[in-house]
Coordinates of C-alpha atoms in Angstrom, one line a residue:
X1210 CA 12.7 58.6 -47.7
X1211 CA 9.4 56.7 -47.5
X1212 CA 7.8 58.8 -50.2
X1213 CA 10.9 58.3 -52.4
X1214 CA 10.6 54.5 -51.7
X1215 CA 14.1 54.3 -50.2
X1216 CA 12.6 53.1 -46.8
X1217 CA 9.4 51.0 -46.2
X1218 CA 6.8 52.3 -43.7
X1219 CA 7.5 49.1 -41.6
X1220 CA 11.3 49.7 -41.5
X1221 CA 10.9 53.4 -40.7
X1222 CA 8.6 52.7 -37.8
X1223 CA 11.1 50.1 -36.5
X1224 CA 13.9 52.5 -36.8
X1225 CA 12.1 55.3 -35.0
X1226 CA 11.0 52.7 -32.2
X1227 CA 14.7 51.9 -31.7
X1228 CA 15.6 55.6 -31.6
X1229 CA 12.8 56.4 -29.2
X1230 CA 13.7 53.4 -26.8
X1231 CA 17.4 54.5 -26.6
X1232 CA 16.3 58.1 -26.0
X1233 CA 14.0 57.1 -23.0
X1234 CA 16.5 54.6 -21.7
X1235 CA 19.2 57.2 -21.5
X1236 CA 16.8 60.1 -20.5
X1237 CA 17.8 62.2 -23.6
X1238 CA 15.7 65.2 -24.3
X1239 CA 14.4 65.9 -27.8
X1240 CA 13.1 69.5 -28.2
X1241 CA 12.7 69.5 -32.0
X1242 CA 10.0 66.9 -32.3
X1243 CA 7.2 68.9 -30.6
X1244 CA 5.3 70.9 -33.2
X1245 CA 7.3 69.5 -36.1
X1246 CA 5.6 68.2 -39.3
X1247 CA 6.7 64.7 -38.3
X1248 CA 4.7 65.0 -34.9
X1249 CA 1.6 66.1 -36.8
X1250 CA 1.8 63.3 -39.2
X1251 CA 2.1 60.8 -36.4
X1252 CA -1.0 62.4 -34.8
X1253 CA -3.0 62.1 -38.0
X1254 CA -1.8 58.5 -38.6
X1255 CA -2.8 57.6 -34.9
X1256 CA -6.2 59.0 -35.2
X1257 CA -6.8 57.6 -38.6
X1258 CA -5.8 54.1 -37.6
X1259 CA -8.0 54.2 -34.5
X1260 CA -11.1 55.3 -36.6
X1261 CA -10.3 52.6 -39.3
X1262 CA -13.1 50.0 -39.8
X1263 CA -12.7 46.4 -40.8
X1264 CA -9.5 44.3 -40.6
X1265 CA -6.6 46.0 -39.0
X1266 CA -2.9 45.4 -38.6
X1267 CA -2.9 44.7 -34.8
X1268 CA 0.5 46.0 -34.1
X1269 CA 0.4 49.2 -36.2
X1270 CA -1.4 51.4 -33.8
X1271 CA 0.7 50.3 -30.8
X1272 CA 3.9 51.0 -32.9
X1273 CA 2.7 54.4 -33.9
X1274 CA 1.8 55.3 -30.3
X1275 CA 5.1 54.1 -29.0
X1276 CA 7.1 56.1 -31.7
X1277 CA 5.0 59.2 -30.9
X1278 CA 5.4 59.1 -27.2
X1279 CA 9.0 58.0 -27.1
X1280 CA 10.2 60.6 -29.6
X1281 CA 8.2 63.5 -27.8
X1282 CA 9.7 65.8 -25.2
X1283 CA 8.1 64.6 -22.0
X1284 CA 7.0 68.0 -20.9
X1285 CA 5.0 68.8 -24.0
X1286 CA 1.3 68.9 -23.4
X1287 CA -0.2 66.5 -26.0
X1288 CA -3.7 66.6 -27.6
X1289 CA -6.4 65.0 -25.4
X1290 CA -7.5 62.8 -28.3
X1291 CA -4.2 61.4 -29.1
X1292 CA -3.2 61.1 -25.4
X1293 CA -6.2 59.0 -24.7
X1294 CA -5.7 56.7 -27.8
X1295 CA -2.1 56.1 -26.8
X1296 CA -2.8 55.3 -23.1
X1297 CA -5.6 53.0 -23.8
X1298 CA -3.7 51.2 -26.7
X1299 CA -0.3 50.7 -24.8
X1300 CA -2.1 49.6 -21.5
X1301 CA -3.7 46.9 -23.5
X1302 CA -0.2 45.7 -24.8
X1303 CA 1.2 45.8 -21.4
X1304 CA -1.8 43.7 -19.9
X1305 CA -0.9 40.7 -22.0
X1306 CA -0.1 37.8 -19.8
X1307 CA 1.4 35.3 -22.2
X1308 CA 4.8 34.2 -20.9
X1309 CA 7.1 34.7 -23.8
X1310 CA 10.3 36.9 -24.5
X1311 CA 8.4 38.7 -27.2
X1312 CA 5.4 39.6 -25.0
X1313 CA 7.9 40.9 -22.3
X1314 CA 9.7 43.0 -24.9
X1315 CA 6.4 44.5 -26.2
X1316 CA 5.2 45.3 -22.6
X1317 CA 8.6 46.9 -21.8
X1318 CA 8.4 49.2 -24.9
X1319 CA 4.7 50.1 -24.2
X1320 CA 5.4 50.9 -20.6
X1321 CA 8.6 52.8 -21.3
X1322 CA 6.7 55.0 -23.8
X1323 CA 3.8 55.5 -21.5
X1324 CA 6.4 56.6 -18.8
X1325 CA 7.2 59.6 -21.0
X1326 CA 3.8 61.1 -20.3
X1327 CA 4.5 63.7 -17.5
X1328 CA 2.5 66.9 -17.6
X1329 CA -0.5 65.6 -19.2
X1330 CA -3.7 64.9 -17.5
X1331 CA -5.1 61.5 -18.0
X1332 CA -8.6 60.6 -16.8
X1333 CA -8.4 58.1 -14.1
X1334 CA -11.0 55.8 -15.6
X1335 CA -8.6 55.4 -18.6
X1336 CA -5.7 54.0 -16.7
X1337 CA -6.1 53.3 -12.9
X1338 CA -7.6 49.8 -12.8
X1339 CA -5.3 48.7 -15.7
X1340 CA -2.0 50.0 -14.2
X1341 CA -3.0 48.5 -10.8
X1342 CA -3.6 45.2 -12.4
X1343 CA -0.3 45.4 -14.3
X1344 CA 1.7 46.2 -11.0
X1345 CA -0.1 43.6 -8.9
X1346 CA 0.2 40.9 -11.4
X1347 CA 3.9 41.5 -11.6
X1348 CA 4.2 41.4 -7.8
X1349 CA 2.7 38.0 -7.9
X1350 CA 4.2 36.5 -11.0
X1351 CA 7.3 38.6 -11.9
X1352 CA 6.3 38.6 -15.6
X1353 CA 7.7 42.1 -16.6
X1354 CA 11.3 43.0 -17.2
X1355 CA 13.0 45.4 -14.5
X1356 CA 12.8 48.3 -16.9
X1357 CA 9.1 47.7 -17.7
X1358 CA 8.1 47.4 -14.0
X1359 CA 10.0 50.7 -13.1
X1360 CA 8.3 52.4 -16.1
X1361 CA 4.9 51.2 -15.0
X1362 CA 5.7 52.9 -11.5
X1363 CA 6.9 56.0 -13.2
X1364 CA 3.6 56.4 -15.3
X1365 CA 1.5 56.0 -12.1
X1366 CA 3.7 58.0 -9.8
X1367 CA 3.6 61.0 -12.4
X1368 CA -0.2 60.9 -12.3
X1369 CA 0.2 62.0 -8.5
X1370 CA 1.4 65.4 -9.8
X1371 CA -2.2 66.3 -10.7
X1372 CA -4.2 63.8 -8.4
X1373 CA -3.3 63.7 -4.7
X1374 CA -6.0 61.1 -4.2
X1375 CA -3.6 58.6 -5.6
X1376 CA -1.3 58.7 -2.6
X1377 CA -3.2 56.1 -0.6
X1378 CA -3.1 53.7 -3.5
X1379 CA 0.7 54.2 -4.3
X1380 CA 1.9 54.0 -0.6
X1381 CA -0.5 51.6 1.1
X1382 CA -2.1 49.5 -1.6
X1383 CA 0.6 49.0 -4.0
X1384 CA 3.6 49.6 -1.6
X1385 CA 5.9 51.7 -3.8
X1386 CA 8.5 52.0 -0.9
X1387 CA 8.6 48.2 -0.3
X1388 CA 8.9 47.5 -4.1
X1389 CA 11.5 50.1 -4.7
X1390 CA 13.6 48.7 -1.8
X1391 CA 13.3 45.1 -3.3
X1392 CA 14.1 46.2 -6.8
X1393 CA 17.2 48.1 -5.7
X1394 CA 18.5 45.1 -3.7
X1395 CA 17.9 42.7 -6.7
X1396 CA 19.4 45.0 -9.3
X1397 CA 22.5 45.6 -7.1
X1398 CA 23.2 41.8 -7.4
X1399 CA 23.2 42.1 -11.3
X1400 CA 25.9 45.0 -11.4
X1401 CA 29.6 44.5 -11.3
X1402 CA 30.5 47.2 -8.8
X1403 CA 34.2 46.4 -9.0
X1404 CA 35.3 47.7 -12.3
X1405 CA 38.9 46.8 -12.6
X1406 CA 39.5 46.8 -16.4
X1407 CA 40.0 50.3 -18.1
X1408 CA 37.5 49.5 -20.8
X1409 CA 34.8 48.9 -18.2
X1410 CA 35.0 52.3 -16.7
X1411 CA 33.1 54.3 -19.1
X1412 CA 30.4 51.8 -19.8
X1413 CA 27.1 51.8 -18.2
X1414 CA 24.8 48.6 -18.2
X1415 CA 21.0 48.6 -18.5
X1416 CA 20.8 47.6 -14.8
X1417 CA 22.7 50.7 -13.8
X1418 CA 20.4 52.8 -15.9
X1419 CA 17.3 51.2 -14.2
X1420 CA 19.0 51.9 -10.7
X1421 CA 19.3 55.5 -11.6
X1422 CA 15.7 55.6 -12.8
X1423 CA 14.6 54.2 -9.5
X1424 CA 16.5 56.8 -7.6
X1425 CA 14.8 59.6 -9.7
X1426 CA 11.3 58.2 -8.9
X1427 CA 12.3 57.8 -5.2
X1428 CA 13.4 61.3 -5.1
X1429 CA 10.1 62.7 -6.5
X1430 CA 8.2 60.3 -4.5
X1431 CA 9.6 61.5 -1.3
X1432 CA 8.8 65.1 -2.2
X1433 CA 5.2 64.1 -3.1
X1434 CA 4.0 62.0 -0.2
X1435 CA 2.5 63.0 3.2
X1436 CA 1.7 59.4 4.3
X1437 CA 4.1 57.2 6.3
X1438 CA 4.5 53.4 6.8
X1439 CA 7.1 51.1 8.1
X1440 CA 8.3 50.3 4.5
X1441 CA 10.0 53.6 4.3
X1442 CA 12.6 52.3 6.8
X1443 CA 13.3 49.4 4.5
X1444 CA 13.8 51.7 1.5
X1445 CA 16.3 53.9 3.5
X1446 CA 18.2 50.6 4.2
X1447 CA 18.2 49.6 0.6
X1448 CA 19.6 53.0 -0.5
X1449 CA 22.4 52.7 2.2
X1450 CA 23.2 49.2 0.7
X1451 CA 23.6 50.5 -2.8
X1452 CA 25.7 53.3 -1.5
X1453 CA 28.1 50.9 0.3
X1454 CA 28.8 49.0 -2.9
X1455 CA 28.8 52.0 -5.4
X1456 CA 30.8 54.7 -3.5
X1457 CA 34.2 53.7 -4.7
X1458 CA 33.6 53.0 -8.5
X1459 CA 30.3 54.5 -9.3
X1460 CA 30.4 58.2 -8.1
X1461 CA 27.1 59.2 -9.8
X1462 CA 25.2 56.4 -8.1
X1463 CA 27.0 57.0 -4.9
X1464 CA 26.2 60.8 -5.0
X1465 CA 22.5 59.9 -5.8
X1466 CA 22.3 58.0 -2.6
X1467 CA 23.6 60.8 -0.5
X1468 CA 21.1 63.3 -2.1
X1469 CA 18.3 60.8 -1.4
X1470 CA 19.4 60.5 2.3
X1471 CA 19.3 64.3 2.5
X1472 CA 15.9 64.4 1.0
X1473 CA 14.6 61.8 3.5
X1474 CA 15.9 64.0 6.5
X1475 CA 13.9 66.9 5.1
X1476 CA 10.6 65.2 4.6
X1477 CA 8.1 64.9 7.5
X1478 CA 6.8 61.7 6.0
X1479 CA 10.0 60.1 7.0
X1480 CA 10.5 59.5 10.8
X1481 CA 13.9 60.4 12.3
X1482 CA 14.0 57.1 14.0
X1483 CA 14.1 55.4 10.4
X1484 CA 17.3 57.3 9.5
X1485 CA 18.9 55.6 12.4
X1486 CA 17.3 52.3 11.9
X1487 CA 18.2 52.2 8.2
X1488 CA 21.8 53.3 9.0
X1489 CA 21.3 56.5 7.0
X1490 CA 23.0 58.5 10.1
X1491 CA 26.0 56.1 10.1
X1492 CA 26.4 56.4 6.3
X1493 CA 26.5 60.2 6.4
X1494 CA 29.0 60.2 9.3
X1495 CA 31.2 57.7 7.2
X1496 CA 31.0 60.0 4.1
X1497 CA 32.6 62.8 6.0
X1498 CA 35.7 60.8 6.5
X1499 CA 36.4 60.7 2.7
X1500 CA 39.4 62.8 1.8
X1501 CA 37.8 64.7 -1.2
X1502 CA 34.2 65.9 -0.9
X1503 CA 32.6 67.9 -3.8
X1504 CA 30.8 71.1 -2.7
X1505 CA 27.5 69.5 -3.8
X1506 CA 28.0 66.4 -1.6
X1507 CA 29.2 68.4 1.3
X1508 CA 26.1 70.5 1.1
X1509 CA 23.8 67.5 1.2
X1510 CA 25.7 66.1 4.1
X1511 CA 25.6 69.4 6.2
X1512 CA 21.7 69.9 5.4
X1513 CA 21.1 66.3 6.5
X1514 CA 22.6 67.0 9.9
X1515 CA 20.9 70.4 10.2
X1516 CA 17.5 69.0 9.4
X1517 CA 18.0 66.0 11.7
X1518 CA 19.2 68.2 14.5
X1519 CA 16.2 70.5 14.0
X1520 CA 13.7 67.7 14.2
X1521 CA 15.3 66.4 17.3
X1522 CA 15.0 69.7 19.0
X1523 CA 11.2 69.8 18.5
X1524 CA 9.5 69.0 21.8
X1525 CA 6.4 66.8 21.9
X1526 CA 3.4 67.5 23.9
X1527 CA 2.6 63.8 24.3
X1528 CA 4.9 62.5 27.1
X1529 CA 5.5 59.1 25.4
X1530 CA 6.5 60.7 22.2
X1531 CA 8.7 63.2 24.1
X1532 CA 10.3 60.5 25.9
X1533 CA 11.1 58.6 22.6
X1534 CA 12.5 61.9 21.1
X1535 CA 14.9 62.3 24.1
X1536 CA 16.0 58.7 23.7
X1537 CA 16.6 59.0 20.0
X1538 CA 18.5 62.2 20.4
X1539 CA 20.7 60.6 23.1
X1540 CA 21.4 57.6 20.7
X1541 CA 22.4 60.0 17.8
X1542 CA 24.8 62.1 20.0
X1543 CA 26.3 59.0 21.5
X1544 CA 26.9 57.6 18.1
X1545 CA 28.6 60.9 17.0
X1546 CA 30.7 60.9 20.0
X1547 CA 31.7 57.4 19.6
X1548 CA 33.0 58.1 16.0
X1549 CA 34.9 61.2 17.2
X1550 CA 32.9 63.7 15.1
X1551 CA 32.7 66.6 17.6
X1552 CA 35.3 68.5 15.7
X1553 CA 33.4 68.0 12.3
X1554 CA 30.2 69.2 13.9
X1555 CA 31.8 72.3 15.3
X1556 CA 33.3 73.1 11.8
X1557 CA 29.8 73.1 10.2
X1558 CA 29.1 76.6 11.5
X1559 CA 32.2 77.8 9.5
X1560 CA 30.7 76.6 6.3
X1561 CA 27.1 77.6 6.7
X1562 CA 27.4 81.1 5.1
X1563 CA 29.2 79.6 2.1
X1564 CA 26.7 76.8 1.6
X1565 CA 23.9 79.3 1.9
X1566 CA 25.5 81.7 -0.5
X1567 CA 26.4 79.1 -3.3
X1568 CA 23.6 76.5 -3.1
X1569 CA 19.9 76.4 -3.2
X1570 CA 19.2 74.7 0.0
X1571 CA 16.2 73.7 2.1
X1572 CA 16.4 73.8 5.8
X1573 CA 13.7 72.0 7.8
X1574 CA 11.9 74.4 10.2

């Protein structure tokens, strides 16, 4: 269409940027772009524009990079040259600190596009200082949109897949657990959790999408980390708060919360006391009272209890830690007795064979 002069290059790029934005926002997969003639054309245009001497169109290279990354399938391995050009270019866009709606929108698109880079190695010197500056500046000044901030974290957290040395930066320097908890709490205030009109039922807002994206990051974060700090207890509490408001009208978000609580019970980086402190234990008990439970949710609830029980059975050599374990175990069993859950616990054993046969489960040992 461009060659036939039915569409200008500027309009074509604008259209593809919009398509790529919607694709990433809704986590749609595009398997046809990788290896296509269009992908190869974008790669050539990006390299040519980077090499161009003299006066340049300042927005053309960022636009090309955004289109290229956002249209790609995030598990496709990109060429090292194009990968490095895109990362450097889009981080410069996101680093702009002018306070305007246009700058915020540019940063959002740049960071959203960067968040699509998953299984590609990126040299630490290309991104680490820049992404740290972007995150820290937002923590102090709140200059990014919620989607842009979540995307910045996704880009950094995905680098953890190939560089375990980032864990200290993510957990203790930039405080992912604390920031995720705060974002979930603030996003929850922006969502109308009581959908009463029929036309509202099938619609999903941008805030709901960002909550789901945070849940996805938290899930992978919990499976990646070995470090622990007190901020994880606050994150558990925030997940529980979202569950309490979402469980009746937002089944997908409510189910996400239960699966995350199950994951927290599985991970050694999460202390069992935090599950009690953050009301995860109470929440799982409450969920068992719901009249209709799907097999998937019932599986997560059962595995939560199995893992917590296993961990409470582990005796500690340190006398002080052993005393704390016994006290925590006593509190949890008293909580279950108060709520009248002895029969439910007894019925678990009848369901184990079914759960093991029909679900891919992980039991903490």
